[in-house]
Amino acid sequence: MSAIILGHKNPDTDSIISAIVCADLYAKRGLDVVPAAQGAPAPETAFVLERFGLKAPEVVDSVAGRDVYLVDYSDLAQAPADFKDAVLKGIVDHHKLGDVTSSAPVECVIMPVGCTNTILKGMYDFFGFEIPANLAGAMLCAILSDTVIFKSPTTTEADRKAAAELARIAGVEDVNALGMELFTAKSAVKGATPKSLICRDFKDFNMSGSKVGVGQLELVDLSIIEAEIPALLEELGRMKSEGRHTAMLLLTDIMKEGSLLLMASDEPERIAKAFGKELAAEPLWLDGVLSRKKQVVPNLEAAFKA
Ligand code: MG
Ligand code: MG
Ligand code: MG
């Protein structure tokens, strides 16, 4: 049976495109692999697949007995529940090292860059394979998405260089315009339930024994979502009651470059303090905060260790 290349839960554009791209690259290397995803594409990813004529990967929620390559994560919490019964074959990722382990040697390419697709671009170069134009366009979109059009502090020189080369291969002339189209697609909130908005990009973290869930919705303008805030808070309260210490949602304004923090928490003061704030006025505005990975998770980890 083919090995599975699988992105994280609540798949974002990077995790879905990484699986598709990695499958192309590994097939060129002679490996028997299929891309998969732990869910259907969100609106932004659907835009990318449609624009570049790609098919959504098969949705998989069980991997018992399969060989698995992880892309865009290495945490058990982000993997299917029966991952312990699978065989880990490799990882390509750009997050902090997670807690998966293996019983045999694995191929790991983990680098502190802004996007998994930046690493994959480097891997095509390393193995000497050409990147098909449509995959290059999708990879470019993944980089634009993860780096918030190069505004996120997670952006590195490697991301800019990979994006420029991918734009050339894909024949994309105006990279910023493509980025705005992407985030406009991502900003589609009409008709979506509060739960689906929170879960579009939601990750649970183990913070010194406390389960903390952090969702993020990146929008071109927060006014799109203002009327939904009470319903979102209500849903966060429900999600907190599912065994979480805190359920939070970052409403990130990519033009104003900051995030509004909505939360339901056992210790809201502790969360506010993690960002140097008093819990005076809710929701909290976190100026300059665009990255969950670099500007939110480390603060929370420090606050929960204290
Ligand atoms: Mg991701
Ligand atoms: Mg990523
Ligand atoms: Mg992201």
Coordinates of C-alpha atoms and ligand atoms in Angstrom, one line a residue:
M1 CA 0.0 0.0 0.0
S2 CA 1.3 3.5 -0.8
A3 CA 2.7 5.6 2.0
I4 CA 0.6 8.6 3.0
I5 CA 1.9 12.2 3.0
L6 CA -0.3 13.9 5.6
G7 CA -0.7 17.5 6.8
H8 CA -2.0 18.6 10.2
K9 CA -5.6 18.7 11.6
N10 CA -7.7 21.7 10.5
P11 CA -5.6 21.8 7.4
D12 CA -4.4 25.2 6.1
T13 CA -3.1 26.0 2.6
D14 CA 0.5 25.1 3.5
S15 CA -0.3 21.7 4.9
I16 CA -2.5 20.7 1.9
I17 CA -0.2 22.1 -0.8
S18 CA 2.8 20.5 1.0
A19 CA 1.2 17.1 0.8
I20 CA 0.4 17.5 -2.9
V21 CA 3.9 18.9 -3.7
C22 CA 5.7 16.4 -1.5
A23 CA 3.9 13.6 -3.3
D24 CA 5.1 14.9 -6.7
L25 CA 8.7 15.3 -5.4
Y26 CA 8.8 11.8 -3.7
A27 CA 7.2 10.1 -6.8
K28 CA 10.0 11.7 -8.8
R29 CA 12.4 10.1 -6.3
G30 CA 10.8 6.7 -7.0
L31 CA 8.8 6.5 -3.7
D32 CA 5.2 5.1 -3.7
V33 CA 3.2 7.8 -2.0
V34 CA -0.2 9.5 -2.0
P35 CA -1.1 12.9 -0.6
A36 CA -3.8 13.1 2.0
A37 CA -5.4 15.7 4.3
Q38 CA -7.2 15.6 7.7
G39 CA -10.2 17.6 6.3
A40 CA -11.6 19.5 3.4
P41 CA -9.9 22.6 2.0
A42 CA -10.9 25.9 3.7
P43 CA -11.9 28.8 1.3
E44 CA -8.4 30.1 0.9
T45 CA -7.1 26.6 0.0
A46 CA -10.0 26.0 -2.3
F47 CA -9.1 29.2 -4.2
V48 CA -5.5 28.0 -4.6
L49 CA -6.5 24.6 -5.9
E50 CA -9.0 26.1 -8.3
R51 CA -6.5 28.7 -9.6
F52 CA -3.8 26.2 -10.3
G53 CA -6.0 23.3 -11.4
L54 CA -5.2 21.0 -8.5
K55 CA -7.3 18.3 -6.9
A56 CA -8.0 18.3 -3.1
P57 CA -6.2 15.4 -1.5
E58 CA -8.2 12.5 -0.2
V59 CA -9.4 13.0 3.4
V60 CA -8.0 10.6 5.9
D61 CA -8.7 10.2 9.6
S62 CA -7.1 6.9 10.3
V63 CA -3.5 5.8 9.5
A64 CA -3.2 2.6 11.5
G65 CA -0.8 0.2 9.8
R66 CA 0.2 2.7 7.1
D67 CA 3.6 4.3 6.4
V68 CA 3.2 8.1 7.0
Y69 CA 5.2 11.1 6.0
L70 CA 4.2 14.3 8.0
V71 CA 4.3 17.7 6.4
D72 CA 3.9 21.0 8.3
Y73 CA 3.9 19.5 11.8
S74 CA 5.5 17.0 14.1
D75 CA 3.0 17.0 17.1
L76 CA 0.9 14.0 18.1
A77 CA -1.9 16.4 18.9
Q78 CA -2.0 17.4 15.2
A79 CA -2.0 13.8 14.0
P80 CA -4.8 11.3 13.6
A81 CA -5.8 9.6 16.9
D82 CA -4.4 6.2 15.8
F83 CA -1.0 7.6 14.6
K84 CA 0.8 5.4 17.3
D85 CA -0.2 2.4 15.1
A86 CA 1.4 3.9 12.0
V87 CA 5.0 3.9 10.8
L88 CA 6.6 7.3 10.7
K89 CA 8.8 7.6 7.6
G90 CA 9.6 11.2 7.5
I91 CA 8.9 14.9 8.3
V92 CA 9.2 18.1 6.4
D93 CA 8.3 21.0 8.7
H94 CA 9.0 24.6 9.9
H95 CA 7.5 24.5 13.4
K96 CA 9.1 23.8 16.7
L97 CA 10.0 20.1 17.1
G98 CA 6.9 18.1 18.3
D99 CA 6.6 14.9 20.1
V100 CA 6.3 12.2 17.4
T101 CA 8.9 9.5 17.5
S102 CA 9.9 6.5 15.4
S103 CA 11.2 3.0 15.7
A104 CA 13.4 3.2 12.6
P105 CA 15.5 6.0 11.0
V106 CA 13.4 8.8 9.4
E107 CA 14.1 11.4 6.8
C108 CA 13.6 14.8 8.6
V109 CA 13.9 18.2 7.0
I110 CA 13.0 20.8 9.6
M111 CA 14.1 24.4 9.2
P112 CA 13.2 27.6 10.9
V113 CA 11.7 29.3 7.8
G114 CA 8.3 30.8 7.2
C115 CA 6.6 28.0 5.3
T116 CA 7.0 24.2 4.6
N117 CA 6.8 25.0 0.9
T118 CA 10.0 27.0 1.2
I119 CA 11.8 23.9 2.4
L120 CA 10.2 21.8 -0.4
K121 CA 11.4 24.3 -3.0
G122 CA 14.9 23.7 -1.6
M123 CA 14.4 20.0 -1.8
Y124 CA 13.5 20.1 -5.5
D125 CA 16.7 22.0 -6.0
F126 CA 18.7 19.5 -3.9
F127 CA 17.4 16.5 -5.8
G128 CA 17.7 18.3 -9.2
F129 CA 14.0 18.0 -10.2
E130 CA 12.0 20.6 -12.0
I131 CA 8.9 22.1 -10.4
P132 CA 5.7 21.9 -12.6
A133 CA 4.4 25.5 -13.2
N134 CA 1.0 24.8 -11.5
L135 CA 2.7 23.4 -8.4
A136 CA 5.0 26.4 -8.3
G137 CA 2.0 28.7 -8.2
A138 CA 0.4 26.8 -5.4
M139 CA 3.7 26.7 -3.5
L140 CA 4.0 30.5 -3.9
C141 CA 0.4 30.9 -2.5
A142 CA 1.3 28.7 0.5
I143 CA 4.3 30.9 1.2
L144 CA 2.2 34.1 0.9
S145 CA -0.4 32.6 3.2
D146 CA 2.0 31.4 5.9
T147 CA 4.1 34.6 5.9
V148 CA 1.0 36.9 5.6
I149 CA 2.4 38.3 2.3
F150 CA 5.9 38.6 4.0
K151 CA 4.6 40.7 6.9
S152 CA 4.8 38.1 9.5
P153 CA 8.0 38.0 11.7
T154 CA 8.3 34.4 10.7
T155 CA 9.4 35.5 7.2
T156 CA 13.0 34.7 6.3
E157 CA 15.2 35.6 3.4
A158 CA 14.8 32.0 2.2
D159 CA 11.0 32.5 1.9
R160 CA 11.4 35.7 -0.2
K161 CA 14.0 34.0 -2.4
A162 CA 11.9 30.8 -2.9
A163 CA 8.7 32.9 -3.6
A164 CA 10.6 35.0 -6.2
E165 CA 11.8 31.8 -8.0
L166 CA 8.4 30.1 -7.7
A167 CA 6.7 33.2 -9.2
R168 CA 9.0 33.1 -12.1
I169 CA 8.4 29.4 -12.7
A170 CA 4.6 29.9 -12.4
G171 CA 4.6 33.0 -14.5
V172 CA 3.0 35.1 -11.8
E173 CA 3.9 38.8 -12.4
D174 CA 2.3 40.6 -9.5
V175 CA 3.0 38.6 -6.4
N176 CA 1.4 41.1 -4.0
A177 CA -1.8 41.2 -6.0
L178 CA -2.0 37.4 -5.8
G179 CA -1.5 37.7 -2.1
M180 CA -4.4 40.1 -1.7
E181 CA -6.6 37.8 -3.8
L182 CA -5.6 34.9 -1.5
F183 CA -6.4 36.8 1.7
T184 CA -9.7 38.1 0.2
A185 CA -10.7 34.5 -0.4
K186 CA -9.6 33.7 3.1
S187 CA -11.7 36.5 4.5
A188 CA -14.9 34.8 3.3
V189 CA -17.0 34.4 6.5
K190 CA -20.5 34.8 5.1
G191 CA -22.7 31.9 6.0
A192 CA -20.1 30.1 8.1
T193 CA -21.0 29.0 11.6
P194 CA -19.0 30.3 14.6
K195 CA -17.5 26.9 15.2
S196 CA -16.4 26.5 11.6
L197 CA -14.8 29.9 11.7
I198 CA -12.9 29.1 14.9
C199 CA -11.9 25.7 13.6
R200 CA -10.7 26.8 10.2
D201 CA -7.2 27.1 11.6
F202 CA -7.3 25.9 15.2
K203 CA -4.5 24.1 17.1
D204 CA -4.4 22.6 20.6
F205 CA -1.3 22.9 22.6
N206 CA -0.2 21.2 25.8
M207 CA 1.1 24.0 28.0
S208 CA 2.8 22.5 31.0
G209 CA -0.2 20.1 31.4
S210 CA -3.0 22.5 30.5
K211 CA -4.7 22.1 27.2
V212 CA -4.9 25.4 25.3
G213 CA -6.6 25.8 22.0
V214 CA -5.6 28.7 19.7
G215 CA -7.5 29.5 16.6
Q216 CA -6.6 32.2 14.1
L217 CA -8.6 33.9 11.4
E218 CA -6.6 36.2 9.1
L219 CA -8.8 38.9 7.5
V220 CA -8.2 41.9 5.3
D221 CA -10.6 43.9 7.5
L222 CA -11.9 43.1 11.0
S223 CA -15.2 45.0 10.3
I224 CA -16.2 41.9 8.3
I225 CA -16.5 39.9 11.5
E226 CA -17.4 42.4 14.2
A227 CA -21.1 41.4 14.4
E228 CA -20.0 37.8 14.9
I229 CA -17.9 38.4 18.0
P230 CA -20.5 37.6 20.7
A231 CA -21.4 34.3 18.9
L232 CA -17.7 33.5 18.6
L233 CA -17.1 34.1 22.3
E234 CA -20.1 31.8 23.1
E235 CA -18.6 29.1 21.0
L236 CA -15.2 29.5 22.6
G237 CA -16.9 29.0 26.0
R238 CA -18.4 25.8 24.7
M239 CA -15.0 24.6 23.3
K240 CA -13.3 25.5 26.7
S241 CA -15.8 23.1 28.4
E242 CA -14.5 20.2 26.3
G243 CA -11.5 19.8 28.7
R244 CA -9.5 22.9 27.7
H245 CA -8.0 25.4 30.2
T246 CA -8.4 28.1 27.5
A247 CA -10.0 28.3 24.0
M248 CA -8.9 31.4 22.2
L249 CA -9.3 33.0 18.7
L250 CA -7.0 35.5 17.1
L251 CA -8.8 37.8 14.7
T252 CA -5.8 39.0 12.7
D253 CA -6.1 42.2 10.7
I254 CA -3.5 41.8 8.0
M255 CA -3.7 45.4 6.9
K256 CA -3.6 47.0 10.4
E257 CA -1.0 44.3 11.4
G258 CA -2.3 43.2 14.7
S259 CA -4.8 40.8 16.3
L260 CA -7.9 41.0 18.4
L261 CA -7.8 38.2 21.0
L262 CA -11.1 36.6 22.0
M263 CA -11.0 34.0 24.7
A264 CA -12.8 31.7 27.2
S265 CA -10.3 30.8 29.9
D266 CA -10.0 29.4 33.5
E267 CA -7.4 32.2 34.0
P268 CA -8.1 35.1 31.7
E269 CA -5.7 37.4 33.7
R270 CA -2.9 34.9 33.2
I271 CA -3.5 34.9 29.4
A272 CA -3.7 38.7 29.3
K273 CA -0.5 38.9 31.3
A274 CA 1.3 36.6 28.9
F275 CA 1.0 39.5 26.4
G276 CA 1.9 42.2 28.9
K277 CA -1.8 43.3 29.2
E278 CA -4.2 43.9 32.1
L279 CA -7.6 42.3 31.7
A280 CA -9.3 45.7 31.7
A281 CA -11.0 45.8 28.3
E282 CA -11.9 42.7 26.4
P283 CA -11.3 41.7 23.7
L284 CA -7.6 42.6 23.9
W285 CA -5.9 44.2 20.9
L286 CA -2.4 42.9 20.3
D287 CA -0.6 45.4 18.2
G288 CA 1.9 43.9 15.7
V289 CA 0.9 40.3 16.5
L290 CA 0.5 38.4 13.2
S291 CA 2.1 35.0 14.1
R292 CA 0.6 32.4 16.4
K293 CA 3.8 30.4 16.2
K294 CA 6.2 33.2 17.0
Q295 CA 4.3 35.8 18.9
V296 CA 1.6 33.8 20.7
V297 CA 2.6 30.3 21.5
P298 CA 6.0 31.1 23.1
N299 CA 4.3 33.8 25.3
L300 CA 1.7 31.3 26.5
E301 CA 4.3 28.6 27.1
A302 CA 6.3 31.0 29.3
A303 CA 3.2 32.1 31.2
F304 CA 2.2 28.5 31.9
K305 CA 5.7 27.5 33.0
A306 CA 5.8 30.4 35.5
Ligands
MG1 MG 0.1 24.9 8.8
MG2 MG 3.1 26.0 7.5
MG3 MG -0.9 29.8 9.4

